[in-house]
């Protein structure tokens, strides 16, 4: 296969970026999208040009490090698939492919296709945890959790923190990411003590990071590699209202 | 040098208790005066950093990914072992200890292995309290599954994402300490060197991967929890950034490196399909519960799998190991696959795979049942290969997966450099010559939550009066200068080959000569070839870009430069061990049936390698004799 690539190149945070055209021959349909980028970089290195920086690590869809916008879609044309799990058989010979970084106010570009997602860490550190020190835990089976609740908590906890939800949202909202963690911990019995503060603090941090508001387009759920449901956002809104009301009452 | 493992006195069950009873403590008021550096944010690194932060120490946490939550622990699928005996099937700490020791082919320390089993109970409690959503039964209690090499169900799991869920639990504990300012986070930072002052570990040199800046960080103790280095084989189940650099640089500063050649090669990964390939994705071991492994009886058979009649298929695991069949342990299954592939029975376009066939299970249990058990794996298989495994067998192949070897540590997880600790996959400790499935998430977590916080405190107890360690010390300046030079050297070569070219060549040499099977002749050859490759690398590699920007090729170059040195040590390690044990299979030492032949008279020791001072000299072998006081070594048989 032969591909025409249009790739976003940007030297650093402050530099102006631009799209640059490349042609790549001999693309094997069994290659993953990232292996296609490896092949391009190998070609650039042979020509003594600077390779394209892109994020990646585990290459099996779970670390959440990879992610680019391909022809306008976060993680490319397949639903619920990370960039590393996307294969070139999804593209046509001779096709032009536009490759850009995840774009959002909360995710500044660091270089080329790499963006800064540390805002997610700060949202978690604002309350996305159970306050239990090492050594304080009671015997595991002393807190039964119904099968249904455990499975639902898992569905929310499965988020890989890649940021595709933010990149795909026209408002650059981090509601899906934040709500998944709030929901997981709100429905489990382990940490009811912190439920109110958690919701208020995590949402405050999310707003502070410059992420936009959720306007219920549900685009995030489609691109999410783990298929995290937008119902988590409804739950987050409930938790926020509940916490605000209970706080007000006190 | 005489290696002292510092194993506490007393009966097996009391050793760890005795240690904890007599370990020295640091008064809470003094803890904030003590700095600890933790490199790595996998299960081992995050858990120790969070625990030390909770205790009140001043912690700095480093990782090369852009956030701690992406450490490669995240990729573990299957589960984590604990001797809770919730299934009432006769499990106990003692039984888990024996299983692990036997699985490791009696090449691990009894006291360490026992402690691992003992602390497994606490780990599950801790993870549940953090909100890790383990699989549950309908009554609300925790569920278990079985894993290879044992006869009880002691594996806890969170669907096929156990590593991710455990890691998020400890990541969240870490982020809580970041919020409390007991832990400072340095993501996208790579450790380049260890700084040793007056024979104690006192700090590290790191490169900020975004700006290229070289930074100095000082502390009273340094913890390396940098994971496995199986990526040295290039094609592996590890992440692209996994590396041996942190422990290798520490080795060159005096930390002994134990059993570097003991690599677990996992039998069920996806085969290589072309030169462009960067990674071999693991398919969970659990598939072997229902899948049957076979190859065509006729060599070079090119027919489609489904057209080969039953009587022309060789179910070689069932044939050779009737008692365990398709669930034979990893080292044995991988070797058996290689034997068939080498004999010309391999399948697939590159003839490098074997079949994993579900047709019998689907016939007996129905497709729906198989989908319920393994649906996510079948989907993943189809995403990667474009093939529907309900209709035709999967093609699988062995892949480098786990490093049993690593920095030598004593019972306190301290290396031969005082003040330098190694945790998780980065140390050699508990798995002997072969790791049992679901034991390493456990080991990484237990090292970090329940062992190191005690042993590090014991070390720090006499550091209270030391005062702040300054980064102005000449040793820091020297290390910065050396590392800058090293980087500039790489950038100056401007040859004609990419870093990956050398990495792939090295990986191929190691697979061929220091992989599933080894021979003295092959290892001797590989040592020379790797040395030549290293020379060529320094003449002809092309590293583009500059040092003061983000530069992924430069990062890779540094890692591969170290791999080219580690590879040689691996071969020496395999060459000097004239026996077969666990994953280490020397063709010269096998039984008539082709099984591993261990030699307890001459090789019941851990090889701990000492850096000789330069690459021109041969590495120095030190031996830690293993004593078995409680269990007598037997021959592992799975027939
Ligand atoms: C695909 C796969 C599946 C697995 N499945 C299972 C399973 O089901 N059950 C089981 O028990 N085990 C499993 N294992 C093994 C297990 O996951 C690992 O052994 C374990 O998670 C290692 O944890 P760790 O904390 O030691 O290292 P890691 O989680 O690998 O963390 C290493 C850390 O060190 C950092 N680091 C490394 N080098 C540097 C450097 N130079 N500078 C700065 N930081 C550095 C990294 O950024 C990272 O944070 C699996 C392994 C793989 C690869």
mmCIF file of C-alpha atoms and ligand atoms in Angstrom, chain A residues 60, chain B residues 39-45 62-65 68 71-80 147 189-192 225-228 237-238 241-243 245-246 279 282 401-402 423-426 435 437-442 444, ligand 1:
data_model
loop_
_atom_site.group_PDB
_atom_site.id
_atom_site.type_symbol
_atom_site.label_atom_id
_atom_site.label_comp_id
_atom_site.label_asym_id
_atom_site.label_seq_id
_atom_site.Cartn_x
_atom_site.Cartn_y
_atom_site.Cartn_z
ATOM 1 C CA UNK A 60 -1.633 -3.375 23.447
ATOM 2 C CA UNK B 39 12.465 5.356 40.574
ATOM 3 C CA UNK B 40 9.497 3.628 38.971
ATOM 4 C CA UNK B 41 5.768 3.933 39.470
ATOM 5 C CA UNK B 42 4.610 0.409 38.714
ATOM 6 C CA UNK B 43 3.069 -1.640 41.481
ATOM 7 C CA UNK B 44 6.374 -1.777 43.324
ATOM 8 C CA UNK B 45 7.352 1.880 42.964
ATOM 9 C CA UNK B 62 10.179 9.222 39.001
ATOM 10 C CA UNK B 63 8.928 7.498 35.860
ATOM 11 C CA UNK B 64 9.620 7.818 32.147
ATOM 12 C CA UNK B 65 5.955 7.703 31.067
ATOM 13 C CA UNK B 68 2.646 7.141 36.856
ATOM 14 C CA UNK B 71 3.805 1.836 34.167
ATOM 15 C CA UNK B 72 3.812 -1.557 32.516
ATOM 16 C CA UNK B 73 2.141 -3.262 35.483
ATOM 17 C CA UNK B 74 -0.942 -1.859 33.763
ATOM 18 C CA UNK B 75 -0.715 -4.565 31.084
ATOM 19 C CA UNK B 76 -1.048 -7.618 33.317
ATOM 20 C CA UNK B 77 -4.203 -9.461 32.438
ATOM 21 C CA UNK B 78 -4.605 -12.683 34.348
ATOM 22 C CA UNK B 79 -4.559 -12.082 38.071
ATOM 23 C CA UNK B 80 -2.783 -11.965 41.382
ATOM 24 C CA UNK B 147 -3.543 -20.626 37.054
ATOM 25 C CA UNK B 189 12.009 11.797 33.628
ATOM 26 C CA UNK B 190 14.483 9.046 32.899
ATOM 27 C CA UNK B 191 17.127 7.948 35.351
ATOM 28 C CA UNK B 192 20.560 7.981 33.749
ATOM 29 C CA UNK B 225 11.534 -0.253 41.047
ATOM 30 C CA UNK B 226 12.129 -0.014 37.332
ATOM 31 C CA UNK B 227 10.532 -3.240 36.161
ATOM 32 C CA UNK B 228 11.761 -5.958 33.809
ATOM 33 C CA UNK B 237 5.356 -8.645 25.583
ATOM 34 C CA UNK B 238 6.844 -5.580 27.266
ATOM 35 C CA UNK B 241 10.021 2.026 26.878
ATOM 36 C CA UNK B 242 10.799 -0.828 29.282
ATOM 37 C CA UNK B 243 14.527 -0.824 29.843
ATOM 38 C CA UNK B 245 19.235 1.142 32.049
ATOM 39 C CA UNK B 246 18.483 2.121 35.634
ATOM 40 C CA UNK B 279 5.794 -5.985 19.834
ATOM 41 C CA UNK B 282 0.308 -11.622 24.994
ATOM 42 C CA UNK B 401 8.027 -11.875 28.843
ATOM 43 C CA UNK B 402 9.507 -11.643 32.330
ATOM 44 C CA UNK B 423 11.927 -3.825 44.316
ATOM 45 C CA UNK B 424 9.536 -5.646 42.000
ATOM 46 C CA UNK B 425 10.671 -7.140 38.723
ATOM 47 C CA UNK B 426 13.902 -5.138 38.928
ATOM 48 C CA UNK B 435 8.041 -17.574 37.760
ATOM 49 C CA UNK B 437 1.704 -17.034 36.700
ATOM 50 C CA UNK B 438 0.048 -14.367 38.902
ATOM 51 C CA UNK B 439 2.963 -14.266 41.347
ATOM 52 C CA UNK B 440 4.689 -11.168 40.082
ATOM 53 C CA UNK B 441 1.939 -8.609 40.490
ATOM 54 C CA UNK B 442 1.968 -9.981 43.994
ATOM 55 C CA UNK B 444 5.875 -6.154 43.130
HETATM 56 C C1 LIG C 1 1.752 -8.469 29.110
HETATM 57 C C2 LIG C 1 2.059 -8.852 30.517
HETATM 58 C C3 LIG C 1 1.119 -9.550 31.275
HETATM 59 C C4 LIG C 1 1.386 -9.901 32.590
HETATM 60 N N1 LIG C 1 0.424 -10.565 33.322
HETATM 61 C C5 LIG C 1 0.668 -10.859 34.628
HETATM 62 C C6 LIG C 1 -0.351 -11.458 35.440
HETATM 63 O O1 LIG C 1 -1.454 -11.727 34.983
HETATM 64 N N2 LIG C 1 -0.070 -11.714 36.742
HETATM 65 C C7 LIG C 1 1.144 -11.402 37.300
HETATM 66 O O2 LIG C 1 1.327 -11.623 38.482
HETATM 67 N N3 LIG C 1 2.114 -10.816 36.549
HETATM 68 C C8 LIG C 1 1.908 -10.543 35.238
HETATM 69 N N4 LIG C 1 2.900 -9.941 34.492
HETATM 70 C C9 LIG C 1 4.143 -9.515 35.159
HETATM 71 C C10 LIG C 1 3.916 -8.265 36.004
HETATM 72 O O3 LIG C 1 2.979 -7.434 35.377
HETATM 73 C C11 LIG C 1 5.183 -7.456 36.229
HETATM 74 O O4 LIG C 1 6.216 -8.280 36.642
HETATM 75 C C12 LIG C 1 4.990 -6.398 37.303
HETATM 76 O O5 LIG C 1 3.842 -5.640 37.057
HETATM 77 C C13 LIG C 1 6.198 -5.490 37.408
HETATM 78 O O6 LIG C 1 5.925 -4.403 38.260
HETATM 79 P P1 LIG C 1 7.066 -3.378 38.631
HETATM 80 O O7 LIG C 1 6.465 -2.398 39.556
HETATM 81 O O8 LIG C 1 8.261 -4.117 39.102
HETATM 82 O O9 LIG C 1 7.490 -2.697 37.237
HETATM 83 P P2 LIG C 1 6.668 -1.874 36.139
HETATM 84 O O10 LIG C 1 5.227 -1.878 36.365
HETATM 85 O O11 LIG C 1 7.176 -2.324 34.820
HETATM 86 O O12 LIG C 1 7.138 -0.391 36.379
HETATM 87 C C14 LIG C 1 8.402 0.073 36.029
HETATM 88 C C15 LIG C 1 8.481 1.543 36.338
HETATM 89 O O13 LIG C 1 9.813 1.982 36.255
HETATM 90 C C16 LIG C 1 9.905 3.143 35.475
HETATM 91 N N5 LIG C 1 11.225 3.156 34.853
HETATM 92 C C17 LIG C 1 11.853 2.152 34.207
HETATM 93 N N6 LIG C 1 13.062 2.549 33.805
HETATM 94 C C18 LIG C 1 13.218 3.817 34.213
HETATM 95 C C19 LIG C 1 14.263 4.765 34.104
HETATM 96 N N7 LIG C 1 15.430 4.484 33.520
HETATM 97 N N8 LIG C 1 14.048 6.004 34.619
HETATM 98 C C20 LIG C 1 12.875 6.325 35.227
HETATM 99 N N9 LIG C 1 11.870 5.451 35.381
HETATM 100 C C21 LIG C 1 12.043 4.211 34.874
HETATM 101 C C22 LIG C 1 8.753 3.082 34.520
HETATM 102 O O14 LIG C 1 8.412 4.392 34.109
HETATM 103 C C23 LIG C 1 7.682 2.442 35.395
HETATM 104 O O15 LIG C 1 7.040 3.440 36.153
HETATM 105 C C24 LIG C 1 2.638 -9.583 33.165
HETATM 106 C C25 LIG C 1 3.585 -8.904 32.408
HETATM 107 C C26 LIG C 1 3.318 -8.548 31.094
HETATM 108 C C27 LIG C 1 4.376 -7.847 30.309
#
